[in-house]
Amino acid sequence: MLFFRKKNKSRTDEKLRVLFITHGAYFTGAPISLLAIVRYIREHYDWDLRILVRKHGPLMDRHEALAPTEVFLLPGEGDQRPDKATQSAHYKRLKRDYAAWDPHVIYSNTAMNGDCIEVFDLPAPVAVHVRELERTLKQLKGMRLESFLRRTDIFVAVSEAVRSHLKKAYNVPDEKFRLAHAAIEEDAVRSGAAQKTDADLRAELGIAENDFVVGGVGFVGLRKGVDLFVETAIHVLRDWQGDRPVTFLWIGETTEPATETAVLERIREAGVTANVRLLGLKENPYPYMRLFDVLLMTSRDDPFPRVNIECGLLGTPMITFEESGGSREFAEGDCGVIVPGFEPADMAAATIQILHDDARRAQIGENARKKVESRYLIGVVGPKVASIIQELAARRAEATKS
């Protein structure tokens, strides 16, 4: 794509420069989704890309492998953060470097990066891929919220649930919306799942070959509904009359130690420690997802959980609460089971029913796989994101002519 900038007439033929901003380099859905987007764009477009990571994390090397990468908030030593003078000098250096580079477009991977955009105050138009719903957006205060709403030129909603909330809560006009769901890289999921066999994984976890496995994935916290998952498991195990035992596994890092303590105590009180386990963070969760006979989506507030489409690609049927967020969109069209309200007893009943029906599980899993392959692979979503970036770049090019 060609651009002409009046302030530097010597640069008439130049690559499109895009600054991607991510809130953290973590093993969570949003950062992993951004890596897939940047990798796709790098492979399919001859653009000049850079990445800004708001908070340092274990996936820094993966970002650095794709594009020059900087950190907004300097990491400290242990619990000590850098002093204000050091951080301020760092901001000034970043601002100077980015101003000299002069990106055509800023693409923020979540709504949480308003402070980055405000501090640098670059003239580039901004697209924000909003991957948050009410509970998380309420955490935005002051400059971060004000900058998010004022500086965003295109709100890229990750689901219809997100679009609806932004319109209702913040009066975002329809013309500022675009829709681009979460996307996965098929090869990464399938090759990751193949790194351990089901037999090896069952041996590692002490689960018999014939046992059902019901899974949940996400941070160990109340927003992800780990407590609802545990209560559902207790109901199922109390009422289960099938011939095959059932094991419940939760994969995810603990972000709320008090919640983890409470659910572990609840598991002990109910006498189900052998059948309900929290496995913690898994850098490669895909073999465990493939092991699931059913995925339970128990989130209280989740815009469009990436795990839905990862498990969907592997043919795992999902049961979700109706008001969980964007999961309902994926489950519609017989790609999952939707349970009204947030009652664990109701989700348990749906779980028991589907475990008893092999043909139903297989059909829902097949429907989910086909839906993922047609809508949620990076080869489908990547071009949508690239088109949004090109749209904003064209706006800027037009503005510089006037």
mmCIF file of C-alpha atoms in Angstrom:
data_model
loop_
_atom_site.group_PDB
_atom_site.id
_atom_site.type_symbol
_atom_site.label_atom_id
_atom_site.label_comp_id
_atom_site.label_asym_id
_atom_site.label_seq_id
_atom_site.Cartn_x
_atom_site.Cartn_y
_atom_site.Cartn_z
ATOM 1 C CA MET A 1 0.000 0.000 0.000
ATOM 2 C CA LEU A 2 1.389 3.452 -0.911
ATOM 3 C CA PHE A 3 1.247 6.503 1.321
ATOM 4 C CA PHE A 4 2.249 10.130 0.814
ATOM 5 C CA ARG A 5 2.930 12.293 3.824
ATOM 6 C CA LYS A 6 3.265 16.011 3.301
ATOM 7 C CA LYS A 7 5.583 16.512 6.236
ATOM 8 C CA ASN A 8 8.256 14.318 4.625
ATOM 9 C CA LYS A 9 7.931 14.351 0.860
ATOM 10 C CA SER A 10 10.981 12.144 0.421
ATOM 11 C CA ARG A 11 9.001 9.169 1.734
ATOM 12 C CA THR A 12 6.428 8.613 -1.010
ATOM 13 C CA ASP A 13 6.770 4.824 -1.221
ATOM 14 C CA GLU A 14 6.732 3.257 2.224
ATOM 15 C CA LYS A 15 5.511 0.259 4.111
ATOM 16 C CA LEU A 16 2.430 0.540 6.238
ATOM 17 C CA ARG A 17 3.646 0.992 9.814
ATOM 18 C CA VAL A 18 1.513 -0.598 12.518
ATOM 19 C CA LEU A 19 2.047 -0.439 16.272
ATOM 20 C CA PHE A 20 0.355 -3.317 18.085
ATOM 21 C CA ILE A 21 -0.274 -2.841 21.812
ATOM 22 C CA THR A 22 -1.048 -5.757 24.118
ATOM 23 C CA HIS A 23 -1.845 -5.560 27.829
ATOM 24 C CA GLY A 24 0.544 -8.335 28.858
ATOM 25 C CA ALA A 25 2.699 -11.177 27.588
ATOM 26 C CA TYR A 26 0.754 -13.893 29.400
ATOM 27 C CA PHE A 27 -0.560 -17.395 28.703
ATOM 28 C CA THR A 28 -4.079 -16.054 28.277
ATOM 29 C CA GLY A 29 -6.488 -15.690 25.388
ATOM 30 C CA ALA A 30 -5.933 -12.062 24.362
ATOM 31 C CA PRO A 31 -2.113 -12.128 24.116
ATOM 32 C CA ILE A 32 -2.151 -15.483 22.325
ATOM 33 C CA SER A 33 -4.753 -14.133 19.918
ATOM 34 C CA LEU A 34 -2.568 -11.106 19.192
ATOM 35 C CA LEU A 35 0.409 -13.343 18.449
ATOM 36 C CA ALA A 36 -1.712 -15.202 15.897
ATOM 37 C CA ILE A 37 -2.812 -11.909 14.281
ATOM 38 C CA VAL A 38 0.724 -10.487 14.081
ATOM 39 C CA ARG A 39 2.078 -13.766 12.727
ATOM 40 C CA TYR A 40 -0.632 -13.860 10.059
ATOM 41 C CA ILE A 41 -0.029 -10.254 8.994
ATOM 42 C CA ARG A 42 3.738 -10.726 8.916
ATOM 43 C CA GLU A 43 3.323 -13.751 6.654
ATOM 44 C CA HIS A 44 0.772 -12.174 4.284
ATOM 45 C CA TYR A 45 1.567 -8.441 4.179
ATOM 46 C CA ASP A 46 4.779 -6.509 3.632
ATOM 47 C CA TRP A 47 4.220 -4.130 6.538
ATOM 48 C CA ASP A 48 6.510 -2.612 9.161
ATOM 49 C CA LEU A 49 5.312 -3.945 12.531
ATOM 50 C CA ARG A 50 6.217 -3.186 16.123
ATOM 51 C CA ILE A 51 4.741 -4.440 19.399
ATOM 52 C CA LEU A 52 4.328 -2.667 22.725
ATOM 53 C CA VAL A 53 3.628 -4.925 25.728
ATOM 54 C CA ARG A 54 2.049 -3.057 28.625
ATOM 55 C CA LYS A 55 3.248 -5.564 31.232
ATOM 56 C CA HIS A 56 6.192 -7.943 30.947
ATOM 57 C CA GLY A 57 5.359 -11.648 31.031
ATOM 58 C CA PRO A 58 6.483 -15.169 30.115
ATOM 59 C CA LEU A 59 5.531 -14.800 26.439
ATOM 60 C CA MET A 60 7.927 -11.904 25.753
ATOM 61 C CA ASP A 61 10.167 -14.097 23.602
ATOM 62 C CA ARG A 62 7.236 -15.017 21.335
ATOM 63 C CA HIS A 63 6.439 -11.350 20.768
ATOM 64 C CA GLU A 64 10.093 -10.500 20.137
ATOM 65 C CA ALA A 65 10.330 -13.281 17.561
ATOM 66 C CA LEU A 66 7.629 -11.602 15.465
ATOM 67 C CA ALA A 67 8.518 -7.892 15.614
ATOM 68 C CA PRO A 68 10.618 -5.356 17.555
ATOM 69 C CA THR A 69 9.043 -5.336 21.009
ATOM 70 C CA GLU A 70 9.116 -2.871 23.898
ATOM 71 C CA VAL A 71 7.624 -2.958 27.411
ATOM 72 C CA PHE A 72 5.539 -0.030 28.681
ATOM 73 C CA LEU A 73 5.756 -0.698 32.431
ATOM 74 C CA LEU A 74 9.314 -1.587 33.321
ATOM 75 C CA PRO A 75 9.604 -4.814 35.335
ATOM 76 C CA GLY A 76 11.239 -4.509 38.744
ATOM 77 C CA GLU A 77 13.375 -6.722 40.917
ATOM 78 C CA GLY A 78 11.148 -9.072 42.885
ATOM 79 C CA ASP A 79 8.328 -7.002 44.395
ATOM 80 C CA GLN A 80 10.158 -3.719 43.821
ATOM 81 C CA ARG A 81 8.971 -1.505 40.967
ATOM 82 C CA PRO A 82 11.340 0.947 39.259
ATOM 83 C CA ASP A 83 11.291 4.442 40.763
ATOM 84 C CA LYS A 84 9.217 7.171 39.111
ATOM 85 C CA ALA A 85 12.219 8.911 37.567
ATOM 86 C CA THR A 86 13.373 5.705 35.871
ATOM 87 C CA GLN A 87 9.892 4.925 34.566
ATOM 88 C CA SER A 88 9.399 8.516 33.387
ATOM 89 C CA ALA A 89 12.684 8.471 31.486
ATOM 90 C CA HIS A 90 11.600 5.194 29.906
ATOM 91 C CA TYR A 91 8.291 6.740 28.778
ATOM 92 C CA LYS A 92 10.101 9.708 27.242
ATOM 93 C CA ARG A 93 12.475 7.448 25.329
ATOM 94 C CA LEU A 94 9.605 5.328 23.995
ATOM 95 C CA LYS A 95 7.607 8.410 23.048
ATOM 96 C CA ARG A 96 10.603 9.859 21.179
ATOM 97 C CA ASP A 97 11.294 6.589 19.346
ATOM 98 C CA TYR A 98 7.681 5.999 18.340
ATOM 99 C CA ALA A 99 7.249 9.616 17.232
ATOM 100 C CA ALA A 100 10.292 9.262 14.966
ATOM 101 C CA TRP A 101 8.979 5.976 13.560
ATOM 102 C CA ASP A 102 5.516 7.545 13.162
ATOM 103 C CA PRO A 103 3.114 4.579 12.831
ATOM 104 C CA HIS A 104 0.236 4.931 10.406
ATOM 105 C CA VAL A 105 -2.097 2.903 12.678
ATOM 106 C CA ILE A 106 -2.208 1.832 16.321
ATOM 107 C CA TYR A 107 -3.943 -1.476 16.983
ATOM 108 C CA SER A 108 -4.639 -2.087 20.674
ATOM 109 C CA ASN A 109 -5.393 -5.711 21.465
ATOM 110 C CA THR A 110 -7.639 -4.932 24.449
ATOM 111 C CA ALA A 111 -9.434 -1.982 26.021
ATOM 112 C CA MET A 112 -6.918 -1.871 28.875
ATOM 113 C CA ASN A 113 -4.183 0.104 27.087
ATOM 114 C CA GLY A 114 -5.566 3.642 27.174
ATOM 115 C CA ASP A 115 -2.654 4.903 29.267
ATOM 116 C CA CYS A 116 -0.147 3.736 26.653
ATOM 117 C CA ILE A 117 -2.038 5.541 23.904
ATOM 118 C CA GLU A 118 -2.396 8.708 25.984
ATOM 119 C CA VAL A 119 1.234 8.902 27.128
ATOM 120 C CA PHE A 120 2.614 8.654 23.584
ATOM 121 C CA ASP A 121 -0.046 10.935 22.067
ATOM 122 C CA LEU A 122 0.754 9.829 18.522
ATOM 123 C CA PRO A 123 -1.311 11.175 15.596
ATOM 124 C CA ALA A 124 -2.095 7.685 14.278
ATOM 125 C CA PRO A 125 -5.730 6.543 14.246
ATOM 126 C CA VAL A 126 -6.555 3.818 16.774
ATOM 127 C CA ALA A 127 -8.418 0.529 16.533
ATOM 128 C CA VAL A 128 -9.147 -1.292 19.788
ATOM 129 C CA HIS A 129 -10.001 -4.993 19.734
ATOM 130 C CA VAL A 130 -12.336 -5.025 22.713
ATOM 131 C CA ARG A 131 -12.051 -8.385 24.470
ATOM 132 C CA GLU A 132 -13.722 -7.302 27.711
ATOM 133 C CA LEU A 133 -17.226 -7.175 29.135
ATOM 134 C CA GLU A 134 -18.855 -5.303 32.004
ATOM 135 C CA ARG A 135 -16.873 -6.647 34.969
ATOM 136 C CA THR A 136 -13.496 -5.965 33.400
ATOM 137 C CA LEU A 137 -14.421 -2.670 31.745
ATOM 138 C CA LYS A 138 -15.580 -1.374 35.129
ATOM 139 C CA GLN A 139 -11.946 -1.632 36.253
ATOM 140 C CA LEU A 140 -11.013 1.127 33.810
ATOM 141 C CA LYS A 141 -10.735 4.425 35.665
ATOM 142 C CA GLY A 142 -9.560 7.933 34.926
ATOM 143 C CA MET A 143 -7.180 8.362 32.013
ATOM 144 C CA ARG A 144 -7.333 4.728 30.899
ATOM 145 C CA LEU A 145 -11.118 4.854 30.447
ATOM 146 C CA GLU A 146 -11.227 8.381 29.050
ATOM 147 C CA SER A 147 -8.482 7.650 26.524
ATOM 148 C CA PHE A 148 -10.101 4.356 25.481
ATOM 149 C CA LEU A 149 -13.389 6.087 24.663
ATOM 150 C CA ARG A 150 -11.983 9.305 23.195
ATOM 151 C CA ARG A 151 -9.034 8.038 21.160
ATOM 152 C CA THR A 152 -10.611 4.914 19.644
ATOM 153 C CA ASP A 153 -11.592 5.394 16.000
ATOM 154 C CA ILE A 154 -12.807 1.808 15.466
ATOM 155 C CA PHE A 155 -14.091 -0.472 18.231
ATOM 156 C CA VAL A 156 -13.434 -4.040 17.100
ATOM 157 C CA ALA A 157 -15.888 -6.109 19.151
ATOM 158 C CA VAL A 158 -14.868 -9.700 19.762
ATOM 159 C CA SER A 159 -18.534 -10.714 20.001
ATOM 160 C CA GLU A 160 -22.037 -9.358 19.690
ATOM 161 C CA ALA A 161 -22.214 -9.384 23.491
ATOM 162 C CA VAL A 162 -19.324 -6.899 23.600
ATOM 163 C CA ARG A 163 -20.880 -4.693 20.903
ATOM 164 C CA SER A 164 -24.197 -4.629 22.791
ATOM 165 C CA HIS A 165 -22.540 -3.688 26.086
ATOM 166 C CA LEU A 166 -20.433 -0.883 24.574
ATOM 167 C CA LYS A 167 -23.523 0.621 22.941
ATOM 168 C CA LYS A 168 -25.558 0.422 26.141
ATOM 169 C CA ALA A 169 -22.903 1.453 28.678
ATOM 170 C CA TYR A 170 -20.853 3.969 26.678
ATOM 171 C CA ASN A 171 -23.123 5.070 23.801
ATOM 172 C CA VAL A 172 -20.628 3.982 21.146
ATOM 173 C CA PRO A 173 -22.263 4.677 17.759
ATOM 174 C CA ASP A 174 -22.890 1.880 15.281
ATOM 175 C CA GLU A 175 -20.592 3.336 12.629
ATOM 176 C CA LYS A 176 -17.594 2.935 14.920
ATOM 177 C CA PHE A 177 -18.057 -0.838 15.306
ATOM 178 C CA ARG A 178 -16.495 -3.717 13.454
ATOM 179 C CA LEU A 179 -16.792 -7.397 14.466
ATOM 180 C CA ALA A 180 -13.804 -9.742 14.580
ATOM 181 C CA HIS A 181 -14.055 -12.813 16.798
ATOM 182 C CA ALA A 182 -11.183 -14.535 18.514
ATOM 183 C CA ALA A 183 -9.183 -16.694 16.126
ATOM 184 C CA ILE A 184 -6.925 -19.697 16.477
ATOM 185 C CA GLU A 185 -4.136 -21.244 14.449
ATOM 186 C CA GLU A 186 -5.289 -24.726 13.523
ATOM 187 C CA ASP A 187 -1.819 -26.228 13.253
ATOM 188 C CA ALA A 188 -0.827 -24.920 16.697
ATOM 189 C CA VAL A 189 -3.867 -26.477 18.361
ATOM 190 C CA ARG A 190 -3.668 -29.817 16.570
ATOM 191 C CA SER A 191 0.104 -30.206 16.908
ATOM 192 C CA GLY A 192 -0.074 -29.158 20.559
ATOM 193 C CA ALA A 193 -2.817 -31.696 21.232
ATOM 194 C CA ALA A 194 -0.715 -34.443 19.628
ATOM 195 C CA GLN A 195 2.251 -33.955 21.964
ATOM 196 C CA LYS A 196 0.744 -36.355 24.505
ATOM 197 C CA THR A 197 -1.446 -39.363 23.859
ATOM 198 C CA ASP A 198 -4.704 -39.800 25.741
ATOM 199 C CA ALA A 199 -3.306 -42.989 27.280
ATOM 200 C CA ASP A 200 -0.188 -41.198 28.569
ATOM 201 C CA LEU A 201 -2.224 -38.319 29.905
ATOM 202 C CA ARG A 202 -4.676 -40.612 31.687
ATOM 203 C CA ALA A 203 -1.743 -42.489 33.221
ATOM 204 C CA GLU A 204 -0.164 -39.197 34.326
ATOM 205 C CA LEU A 205 -3.404 -38.053 35.960
ATOM 206 C CA GLY A 206 -4.455 -41.430 37.307
ATOM 207 C CA ILE A 207 -7.683 -41.505 35.290
ATOM 208 C CA ALA A 208 -8.932 -44.883 34.091
ATOM 209 C CA GLU A 209 -9.289 -45.487 30.362
ATOM 210 C CA ASN A 210 -13.077 -45.630 30.468
ATOM 211 C CA ASP A 211 -13.709 -42.647 32.761
ATOM 212 C CA PHE A 212 -15.504 -39.568 31.477
ATOM 213 C CA VAL A 213 -13.541 -36.319 31.737
ATOM 214 C CA VAL A 214 -15.371 -33.010 32.131
ATOM 215 C CA GLY A 215 -13.217 -29.911 31.833
ATOM 216 C CA GLY A 216 -13.089 -26.224 32.608
ATOM 217 C CA VAL A 217 -10.425 -23.714 31.561
ATOM 218 C CA GLY A 218 -9.561 -20.239 32.823
ATOM 219 C CA PHE A 219 -8.096 -18.272 35.686
ATOM 220 C CA VAL A 220 -8.969 -19.650 39.105
ATOM 221 C CA GLY A 221 -11.257 -16.756 39.983
ATOM 222 C CA LEU A 222 -14.891 -15.807 40.396
ATOM 223 C CA ARG A 223 -15.274 -14.136 36.984
ATOM 224 C CA LYS A 224 -14.365 -17.413 35.300
ATOM 225 C CA GLY A 225 -16.790 -19.240 37.594
ATOM 226 C CA VAL A 226 -14.449 -21.851 39.056
ATOM 227 C CA ASP A 227 -16.784 -22.015 42.073
ATOM 228 C CA LEU A 228 -19.732 -22.745 39.764
ATOM 229 C CA PHE A 229 -17.670 -25.442 38.071
ATOM 230 C CA VAL A 230 -16.949 -27.096 41.418
ATOM 231 C CA GLU A 231 -20.586 -26.892 42.519
ATOM 232 C CA THR A 232 -21.685 -28.394 39.190
ATOM 233 C CA ALA A 233 -19.196 -31.226 39.671
ATOM 234 C CA ILE A 234 -20.501 -31.917 43.182
ATOM 235 C CA HIS A 235 -24.088 -32.106 41.873
ATOM 236 C CA VAL A 236 -23.101 -34.445 39.038
ATOM 237 C CA LEU A 237 -21.098 -36.768 41.272
ATOM 238 C CA ARG A 238 -23.946 -36.897 43.796
ATOM 239 C CA ASP A 239 -26.595 -37.721 41.172
ATOM 240 C CA TRP A 240 -24.553 -39.774 38.694
ATOM 241 C CA GLN A 241 -25.846 -43.301 38.096
ATOM 242 C CA GLY A 242 -23.864 -44.222 34.986
ATOM 243 C CA ASP A 243 -21.467 -47.144 34.663
ATOM 244 C CA ARG A 244 -18.449 -44.949 33.826
ATOM 245 C CA PRO A 245 -16.916 -42.782 36.583
ATOM 246 C CA VAL A 246 -16.626 -39.037 35.956
ATOM 247 C CA THR A 247 -13.565 -36.862 36.640
ATOM 248 C CA PHE A 248 -13.614 -33.042 36.601
ATOM 249 C CA LEU A 249 -10.437 -31.138 35.654
ATOM 250 C CA TRP A 250 -9.859 -27.377 35.755
ATOM 251 C CA ILE A 251 -6.880 -25.910 33.873
ATOM 252 C CA GLY A 252 -5.726 -22.403 34.718
ATOM 253 C CA GLU A 253 -3.511 -20.177 36.782
ATOM 254 C CA THR A 254 -4.626 -18.915 40.184
ATOM 255 C CA THR A 255 -5.293 -15.163 40.215
ATOM 256 C CA GLU A 256 -7.431 -15.136 43.363
ATOM 257 C CA PRO A 257 -5.756 -17.190 46.120
ATOM 258 C CA ALA A 258 -8.734 -16.729 48.430
ATOM 259 C CA THR A 259 -11.056 -18.168 45.796
ATOM 260 C CA GLU A 260 -8.733 -21.112 45.246
ATOM 261 C CA THR A 261 -8.621 -21.779 49.002
ATOM 262 C CA ALA A 262 -12.421 -21.632 49.215
ATOM 263 C CA VAL A 263 -13.069 -24.004 46.302
ATOM 264 C CA LEU A 264 -10.446 -26.486 47.492
ATOM 265 C CA GLU A 265 -12.089 -26.486 50.919
ATOM 266 C CA ARG A 266 -15.471 -27.012 49.274
ATOM 267 C CA ILE A 267 -14.066 -29.980 47.327
ATOM 268 C CA ARG A 268 -12.732 -31.500 50.571
ATOM 269 C CA GLU A 269 -16.002 -30.868 52.427
ATOM 270 C CA ALA A 270 -17.963 -32.603 49.675
ATOM 271 C CA GLY A 271 -15.614 -35.602 49.732
ATOM 272 C CA VAL A 272 -14.830 -35.411 45.997
ATOM 273 C CA THR A 273 -11.071 -34.743 46.040
ATOM 274 C CA ALA A 274 -10.432 -37.839 43.921
ATOM 275 C CA ASN A 275 -12.815 -36.663 41.197
ATOM 276 C CA VAL A 276 -12.424 -32.866 41.108
ATOM 277 C CA ARG A 277 -8.972 -31.392 40.541
ATOM 278 C CA LEU A 278 -7.408 -28.018 39.801
ATOM 279 C CA LEU A 279 -4.389 -28.684 37.588
ATOM 280 C CA GLY A 280 -2.964 -25.170 37.443
ATOM 281 C CA LEU A 281 -1.457 -23.463 34.409
ATOM 282 C CA LYS A 282 -0.432 -25.670 31.488
ATOM 283 C CA GLU A 283 1.796 -24.060 28.858
ATOM 284 C CA ASN A 284 0.385 -26.580 26.403
ATOM 285 C CA PRO A 285 -3.237 -27.155 27.450
ATOM 286 C CA TYR A 286 -4.326 -28.820 24.215
ATOM 287 C CA PRO A 287 -3.742 -32.488 25.155
ATOM 288 C CA TYR A 288 -5.931 -31.906 28.213
ATOM 289 C CA MET A 289 -8.627 -30.234 26.116
ATOM 290 C CA ARG A 290 -8.617 -33.181 23.732
ATOM 291 C CA LEU A 291 -9.145 -35.450 26.729
ATOM 292 C CA PHE A 292 -12.350 -33.627 27.692
ATOM 293 C CA ASP A 293 -15.600 -35.378 26.841
ATOM 294 C CA VAL A 294 -17.419 -32.134 27.679
ATOM 295 C CA LEU A 295 -16.305 -28.531 28.271
ATOM 296 C CA LEU A 296 -18.205 -26.555 30.921
ATOM 297 C CA MET A 297 -18.231 -22.792 30.332
ATOM 298 C CA THR A 298 -19.063 -21.397 33.757
ATOM 299 C CA SER A 299 -17.878 -17.798 33.355
ATOM 300 C CA ARG A 300 -20.042 -15.080 34.827
ATOM 301 C CA ASP A 301 -18.735 -12.483 32.380
ATOM 302 C CA ASP A 302 -16.641 -13.530 29.372
ATOM 303 C CA PRO A 303 -16.694 -11.741 26.006
ATOM 304 C CA PHE A 304 -15.808 -14.703 23.753
ATOM 305 C CA PRO A 305 -13.612 -17.295 25.469
ATOM 306 C CA ARG A 306 -10.868 -18.594 23.220
ATOM 307 C CA VAL A 307 -11.147 -22.022 24.847
ATOM 308 C CA ASN A 308 -14.585 -22.465 23.228
ATOM 309 C CA ILE A 309 -13.103 -22.491 19.746
ATOM 310 C CA GLU A 310 -9.986 -24.425 20.757
ATOM 311 C CA CYS A 311 -12.108 -27.229 22.206
ATOM 312 C CA GLY A 312 -14.540 -26.852 19.312
ATOM 313 C CA LEU A 313 -11.756 -27.499 16.810
ATOM 314 C CA LEU A 314 -10.954 -30.687 18.741
ATOM 315 C CA GLY A 315 -14.600 -31.773 18.541
ATOM 316 C CA THR A 316 -15.420 -31.273 22.226
ATOM 317 C CA PRO A 317 -19.054 -30.314 22.969
ATOM 318 C CA MET A 318 -19.638 -27.355 25.289
ATOM 319 C CA ILE A 319 -22.255 -26.530 27.896
ATOM 320 C CA THR A 320 -22.527 -22.836 28.740
ATOM 321 C CA PHE A 321 -24.642 -20.611 30.931
ATOM 322 C CA GLU A 322 -26.890 -18.407 28.813
ATOM 323 C CA GLU A 323 -25.729 -15.156 30.442
ATOM 324 C CA SER A 324 -22.055 -16.085 30.441
ATOM 325 C CA GLY A 325 -21.236 -13.579 27.682
ATOM 326 C CA GLY A 326 -20.177 -14.390 24.133
ATOM 327 C CA SER A 327 -20.241 -18.166 24.595
ATOM 328 C CA ARG A 328 -23.915 -18.266 23.672
ATOM 329 C CA GLU A 329 -23.006 -17.017 20.175
ATOM 330 C CA PHE A 330 -20.720 -19.981 19.676
ATOM 331 C CA ALA A 331 -23.166 -22.513 21.126
ATOM 332 C CA GLU A 332 -26.039 -21.395 18.900
ATOM 333 C CA GLY A 333 -26.803 -23.562 15.888
ATOM 334 C CA ASP A 334 -26.510 -26.809 17.878
ATOM 335 C CA CYS A 335 -22.806 -26.236 18.563
ATOM 336 C CA GLY A 336 -23.301 -26.440 22.320
ATOM 337 C CA VAL A 337 -25.868 -26.685 25.101
ATOM 338 C CA ILE A 338 -27.185 -23.445 26.621
ATOM 339 C CA VAL A 339 -28.339 -23.475 30.260
ATOM 340 C CA PRO A 340 -30.516 -20.572 31.523
ATOM 341 C CA GLY A 341 -29.363 -18.620 34.575
ATOM 342 C CA PHE A 342 -26.336 -19.527 36.664
ATOM 343 C CA GLU A 343 -27.606 -22.543 38.612
ATOM 344 C CA PRO A 344 -25.002 -25.329 39.030
ATOM 345 C CA ALA A 345 -27.829 -27.850 39.500
ATOM 346 C CA ASP A 346 -29.157 -27.007 36.025
ATOM 347 C CA MET A 347 -25.730 -27.272 34.447
ATOM 348 C CA ALA A 348 -25.232 -30.584 36.263
ATOM 349 C CA ALA A 349 -28.478 -31.915 34.826
ATOM 350 C CA ALA A 350 -27.372 -30.909 31.319
ATOM 351 C CA THR A 351 -23.981 -32.535 31.926
ATOM 352 C CA ILE A 352 -25.522 -35.821 33.062
ATOM 353 C CA GLN A 353 -27.850 -35.835 30.082
ATOM 354 C CA ILE A 354 -25.104 -35.332 27.518
ATOM 355 C CA LEU A 355 -22.762 -37.854 29.151
ATOM 356 C CA HIS A 356 -25.500 -40.441 28.771
ATOM 357 C CA ASP A 357 -25.938 -39.662 25.053
ATOM 358 C CA ASP A 358 -22.875 -40.628 23.016
ATOM 359 C CA ALA A 359 -24.483 -39.752 19.684
ATOM 360 C CA ARG A 360 -25.545 -36.292 20.913
ATOM 361 C CA ARG A 361 -22.056 -35.511 22.192
ATOM 362 C CA ALA A 362 -20.525 -36.585 18.908
ATOM 363 C CA GLN A 363 -22.985 -34.523 16.836
ATOM 364 C CA ILE A 364 -22.501 -31.337 18.866
ATOM 365 C CA GLY A 365 -18.738 -31.811 18.738
ATOM 366 C CA GLU A 366 -18.837 -32.238 14.958
ATOM 367 C CA ASN A 367 -21.032 -29.154 14.545
ATOM 368 C CA ALA A 368 -18.609 -27.158 16.699
ATOM 369 C CA ARG A 369 -15.612 -28.319 14.657
ATOM 370 C CA LYS A 370 -17.238 -27.276 11.385
ATOM 371 C CA LYS A 371 -18.210 -23.902 12.814
ATOM 372 C CA VAL A 372 -14.657 -23.221 13.983
ATOM 373 C CA GLU A 373 -13.184 -24.199 10.633
ATOM 374 C CA SER A 374 -15.559 -21.895 8.746
ATOM 375 C CA ARG A 375 -15.494 -18.844 11.048
ATOM 376 C CA TYR A 376 -12.783 -18.772 13.690
ATOM 377 C CA LEU A 377 -9.484 -19.820 12.157
ATOM 378 C CA ILE A 378 -6.845 -17.116 11.700
ATOM 379 C CA GLY A 379 -7.136 -17.483 7.932
ATOM 380 C CA VAL A 380 -10.712 -16.164 8.249
ATOM 381 C CA VAL A 381 -10.270 -13.533 10.979
ATOM 382 C CA GLY A 382 -6.781 -12.320 9.991
ATOM 383 C CA PRO A 383 -7.953 -10.667 6.741
ATOM 384 C CA LYS A 384 -10.740 -8.891 8.675
ATOM 385 C CA VAL A 385 -8.204 -7.377 11.057
ATOM 386 C CA ALA A 386 -5.897 -6.436 8.177
ATOM 387 C CA SER A 387 -8.826 -4.751 6.402
ATOM 388 C CA ILE A 388 -9.596 -2.661 9.498
ATOM 389 C CA ILE A 389 -5.954 -1.562 9.690
ATOM 390 C CA GLN A 390 -5.971 -0.651 5.997
ATOM 391 C CA GLU A 391 -9.196 1.307 6.462
ATOM 392 C CA LEU A 392 -7.628 3.422 9.206
ATOM 393 C CA ALA A 393 -4.412 3.877 7.246
ATOM 394 C CA ALA A 394 -6.416 5.148 4.286
ATOM 395 C CA ARG A 395 -8.221 7.612 6.577
ATOM 396 C CA ARG A 396 -4.903 8.967 7.783
ATOM 397 C CA ALA A 397 -3.486 9.191 4.279
ATOM 398 C CA GLU A 398 -6.537 11.158 3.195
ATOM 399 C CA ALA A 399 -6.307 13.452 6.220
ATOM 400 C CA THR A 400 -2.662 14.315 5.500
ATOM 401 C CA LYS A 401 -3.627 15.500 2.008
ATOM 402 C CA SER A 402 -6.063 18.069 3.294
#
